[in-house]
PDB file of C-alpha atoms in Angstrom:
ATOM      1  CA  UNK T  10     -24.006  -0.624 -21.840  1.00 61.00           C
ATOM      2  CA  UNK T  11     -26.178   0.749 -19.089  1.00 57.00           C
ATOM      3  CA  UNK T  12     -24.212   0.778 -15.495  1.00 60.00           C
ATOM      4  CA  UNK T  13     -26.368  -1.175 -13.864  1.00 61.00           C
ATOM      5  CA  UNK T  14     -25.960  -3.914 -16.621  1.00 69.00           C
ATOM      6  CA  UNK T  15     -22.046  -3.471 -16.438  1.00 70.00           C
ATOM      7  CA  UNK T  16     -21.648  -3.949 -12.672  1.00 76.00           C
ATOM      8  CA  UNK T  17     -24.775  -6.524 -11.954  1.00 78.00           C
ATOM      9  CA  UNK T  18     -25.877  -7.130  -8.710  1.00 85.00           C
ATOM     10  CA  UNK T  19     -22.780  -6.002  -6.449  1.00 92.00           C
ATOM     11  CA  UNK T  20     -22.314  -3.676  -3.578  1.00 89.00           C
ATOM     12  CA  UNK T  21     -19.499  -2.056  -4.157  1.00 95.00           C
ATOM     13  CA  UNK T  22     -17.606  -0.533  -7.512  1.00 96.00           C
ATOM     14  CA  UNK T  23     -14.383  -0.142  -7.472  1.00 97.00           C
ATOM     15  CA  UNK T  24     -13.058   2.790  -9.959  1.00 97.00           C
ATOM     16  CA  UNK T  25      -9.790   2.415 -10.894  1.00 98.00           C
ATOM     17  CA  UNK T  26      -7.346   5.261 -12.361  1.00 98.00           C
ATOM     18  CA  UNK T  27      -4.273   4.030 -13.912  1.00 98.00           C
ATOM     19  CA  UNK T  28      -1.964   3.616 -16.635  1.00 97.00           C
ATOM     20  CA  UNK T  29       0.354   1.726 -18.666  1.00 97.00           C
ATOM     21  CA  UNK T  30       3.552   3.459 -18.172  1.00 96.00           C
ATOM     22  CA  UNK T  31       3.278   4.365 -14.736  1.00 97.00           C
ATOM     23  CA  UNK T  32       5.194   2.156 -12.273  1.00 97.00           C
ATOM     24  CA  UNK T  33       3.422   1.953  -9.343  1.00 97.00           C
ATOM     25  CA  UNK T  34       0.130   1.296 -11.072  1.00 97.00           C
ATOM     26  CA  UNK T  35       1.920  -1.957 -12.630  1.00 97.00           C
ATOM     27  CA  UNK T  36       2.937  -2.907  -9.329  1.00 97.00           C
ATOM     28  CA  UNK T  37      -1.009  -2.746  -8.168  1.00 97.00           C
ATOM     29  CA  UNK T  38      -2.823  -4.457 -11.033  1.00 98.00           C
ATOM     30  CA  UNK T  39      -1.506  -7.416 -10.508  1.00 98.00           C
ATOM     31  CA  UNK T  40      -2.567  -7.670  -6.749  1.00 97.00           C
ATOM     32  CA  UNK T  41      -6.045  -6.391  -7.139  1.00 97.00           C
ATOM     33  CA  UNK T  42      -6.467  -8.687 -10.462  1.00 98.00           C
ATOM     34  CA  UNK T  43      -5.924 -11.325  -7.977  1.00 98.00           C
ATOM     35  CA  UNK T  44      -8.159 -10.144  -5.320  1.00 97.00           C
ATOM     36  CA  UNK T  45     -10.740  -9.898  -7.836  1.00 97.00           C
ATOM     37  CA  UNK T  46     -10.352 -13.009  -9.197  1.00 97.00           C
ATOM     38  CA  UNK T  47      -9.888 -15.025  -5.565  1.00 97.00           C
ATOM     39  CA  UNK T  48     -13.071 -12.824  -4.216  1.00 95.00           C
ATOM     40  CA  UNK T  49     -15.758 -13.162  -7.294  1.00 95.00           C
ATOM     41  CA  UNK T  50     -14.607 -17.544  -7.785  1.00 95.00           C
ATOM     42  CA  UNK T  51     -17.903 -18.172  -6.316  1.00 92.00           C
ATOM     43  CA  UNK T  52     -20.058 -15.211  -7.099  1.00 91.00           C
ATOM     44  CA  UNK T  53     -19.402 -11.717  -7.890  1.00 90.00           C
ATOM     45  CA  UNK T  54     -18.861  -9.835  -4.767  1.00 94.00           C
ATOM     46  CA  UNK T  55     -17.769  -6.623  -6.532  1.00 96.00           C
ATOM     47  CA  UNK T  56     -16.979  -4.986  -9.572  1.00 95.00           C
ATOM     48  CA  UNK T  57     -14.046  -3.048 -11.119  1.00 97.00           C
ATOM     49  CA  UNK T  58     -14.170  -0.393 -13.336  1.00 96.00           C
ATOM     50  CA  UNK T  59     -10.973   0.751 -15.232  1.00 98.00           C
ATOM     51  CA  UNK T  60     -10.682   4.239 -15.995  1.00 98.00           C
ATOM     52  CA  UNK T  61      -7.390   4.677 -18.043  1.00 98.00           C
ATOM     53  CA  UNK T  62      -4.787   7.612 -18.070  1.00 97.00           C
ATOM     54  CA  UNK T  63      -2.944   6.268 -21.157  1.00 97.00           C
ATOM     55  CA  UNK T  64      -2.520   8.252 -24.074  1.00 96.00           C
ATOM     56  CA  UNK T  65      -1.892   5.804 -27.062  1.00 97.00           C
ATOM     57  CA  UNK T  66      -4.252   3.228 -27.607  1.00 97.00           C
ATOM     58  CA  UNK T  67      -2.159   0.564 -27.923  1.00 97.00           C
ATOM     59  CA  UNK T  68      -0.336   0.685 -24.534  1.00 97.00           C
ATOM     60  CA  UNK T  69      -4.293   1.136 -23.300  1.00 98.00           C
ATOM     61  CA  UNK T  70      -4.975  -2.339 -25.098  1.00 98.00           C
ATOM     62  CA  UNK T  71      -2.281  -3.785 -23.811  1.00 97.00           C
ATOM     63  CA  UNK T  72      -2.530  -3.078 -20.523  1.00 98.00           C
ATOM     64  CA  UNK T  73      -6.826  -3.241 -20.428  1.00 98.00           C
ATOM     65  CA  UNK T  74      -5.597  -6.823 -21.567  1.00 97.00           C
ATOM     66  CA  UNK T  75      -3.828  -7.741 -18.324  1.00 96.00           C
ATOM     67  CA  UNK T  76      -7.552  -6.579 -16.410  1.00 98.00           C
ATOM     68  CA  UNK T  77     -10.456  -9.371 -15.394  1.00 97.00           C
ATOM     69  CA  UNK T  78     -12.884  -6.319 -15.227  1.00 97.00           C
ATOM     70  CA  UNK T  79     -14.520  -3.392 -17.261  1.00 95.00           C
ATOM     71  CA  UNK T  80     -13.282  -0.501 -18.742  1.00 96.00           C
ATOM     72  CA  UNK T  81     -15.049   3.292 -19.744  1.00 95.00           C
ATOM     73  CA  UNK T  82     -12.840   2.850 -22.741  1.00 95.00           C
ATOM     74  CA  UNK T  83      -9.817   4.367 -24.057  1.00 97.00           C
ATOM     75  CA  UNK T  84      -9.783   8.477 -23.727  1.00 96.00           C
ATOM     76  CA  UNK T  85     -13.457   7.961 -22.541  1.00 96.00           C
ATOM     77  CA  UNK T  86     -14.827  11.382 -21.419  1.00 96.00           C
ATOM     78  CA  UNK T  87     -15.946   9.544 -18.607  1.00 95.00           C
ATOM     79  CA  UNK T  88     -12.903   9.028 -17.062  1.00 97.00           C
ATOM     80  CA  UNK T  89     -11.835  13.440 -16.434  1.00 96.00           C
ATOM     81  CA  UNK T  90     -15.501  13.318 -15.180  1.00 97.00           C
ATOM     82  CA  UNK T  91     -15.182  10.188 -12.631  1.00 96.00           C
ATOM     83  CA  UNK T  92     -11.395  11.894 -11.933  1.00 97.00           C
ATOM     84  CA  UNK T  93     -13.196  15.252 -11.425  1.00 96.00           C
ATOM     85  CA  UNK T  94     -15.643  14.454  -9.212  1.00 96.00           C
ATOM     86  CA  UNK T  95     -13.135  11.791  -7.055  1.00 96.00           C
ATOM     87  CA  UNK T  96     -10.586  14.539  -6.867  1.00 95.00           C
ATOM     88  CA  UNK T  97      -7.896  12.024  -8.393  1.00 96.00           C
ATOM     89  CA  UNK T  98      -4.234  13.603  -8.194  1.00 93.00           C
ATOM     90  CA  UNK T  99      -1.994  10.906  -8.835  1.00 94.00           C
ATOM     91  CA  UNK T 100      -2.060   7.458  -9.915  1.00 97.00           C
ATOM     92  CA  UNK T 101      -2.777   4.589  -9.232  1.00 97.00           C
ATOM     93  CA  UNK T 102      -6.266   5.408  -7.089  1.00 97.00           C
ATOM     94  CA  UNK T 103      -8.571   3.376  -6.832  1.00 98.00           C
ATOM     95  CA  UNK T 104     -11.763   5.181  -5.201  1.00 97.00           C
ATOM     96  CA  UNK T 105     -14.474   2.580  -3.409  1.00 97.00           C
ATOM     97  CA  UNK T 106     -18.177   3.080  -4.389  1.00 96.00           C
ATOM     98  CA  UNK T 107     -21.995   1.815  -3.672  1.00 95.00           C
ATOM     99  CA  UNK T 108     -23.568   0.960  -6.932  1.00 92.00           C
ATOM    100  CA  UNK T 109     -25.710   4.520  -6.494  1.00 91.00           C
ATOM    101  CA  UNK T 110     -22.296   6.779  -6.575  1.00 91.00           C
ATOM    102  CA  UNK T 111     -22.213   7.103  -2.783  1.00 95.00           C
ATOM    103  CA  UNK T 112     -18.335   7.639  -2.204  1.00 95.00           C
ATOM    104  CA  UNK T 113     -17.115   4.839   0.888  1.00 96.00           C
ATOM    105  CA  UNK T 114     -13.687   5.747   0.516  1.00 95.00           C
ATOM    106  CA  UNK T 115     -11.633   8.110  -1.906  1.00 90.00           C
ATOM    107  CA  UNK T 116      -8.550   6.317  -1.984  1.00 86.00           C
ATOM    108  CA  UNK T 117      -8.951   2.371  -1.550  1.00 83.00           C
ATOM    109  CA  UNK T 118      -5.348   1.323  -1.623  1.00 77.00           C
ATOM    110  CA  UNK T 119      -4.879   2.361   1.740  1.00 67.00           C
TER     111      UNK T 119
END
């Protein structure tokens, strides 16, 4: 799916790194499936992308399962690229973007 199809008309991307078996991140998920759910009710305001750390694909499925938004996929290349470029050293992070790749701010849970 082109990216401009999978985040539609928003303003900013969120890119989230996390995984299933790290505590923290299952601490997070929860509130920021809420804020996106409360904040796109009445029309999408932003977007979430889901860039997983998990290594077996099962604890990726379940835990993609518990997510309102999109994914890169399981052990998507994608994902060490995004990390790469974001500078991601621990987990969760969640890195704010414009739809273009302009970075707004590296690490959005703070």
């Amino acid at each position: 799916m082109p990216t401009n199809e999978a985040i539609g008309d928003v303003k900013v991307v969120f890119v989230y790194f996390s995984m299933h078996n790290c505590p923290p991140c299952r601490l997070f998920t929860p509130i920021l499936a809420d804020l996106y759910n409360e904040s796109n009710a009445d029309g999408k305001q932003f977007e979430v992308i889901f860039c997983s750390g998990d290594r077996e694909e099962e604890s990726y499925t379940e835990y993609f399962g518990e997510m309102p938004w999109k994914s890169v996929g399981f052990k998507s290349k994608i994902t060490a690229t995004l990390a790469k470029r974001f500078e991601v050293k621990g987990l969760p992070r969640l890195v704010v973007i414009r739809p273009n790749g302009d970075i707004i701010k590296k690490c959005g849970r703070q």
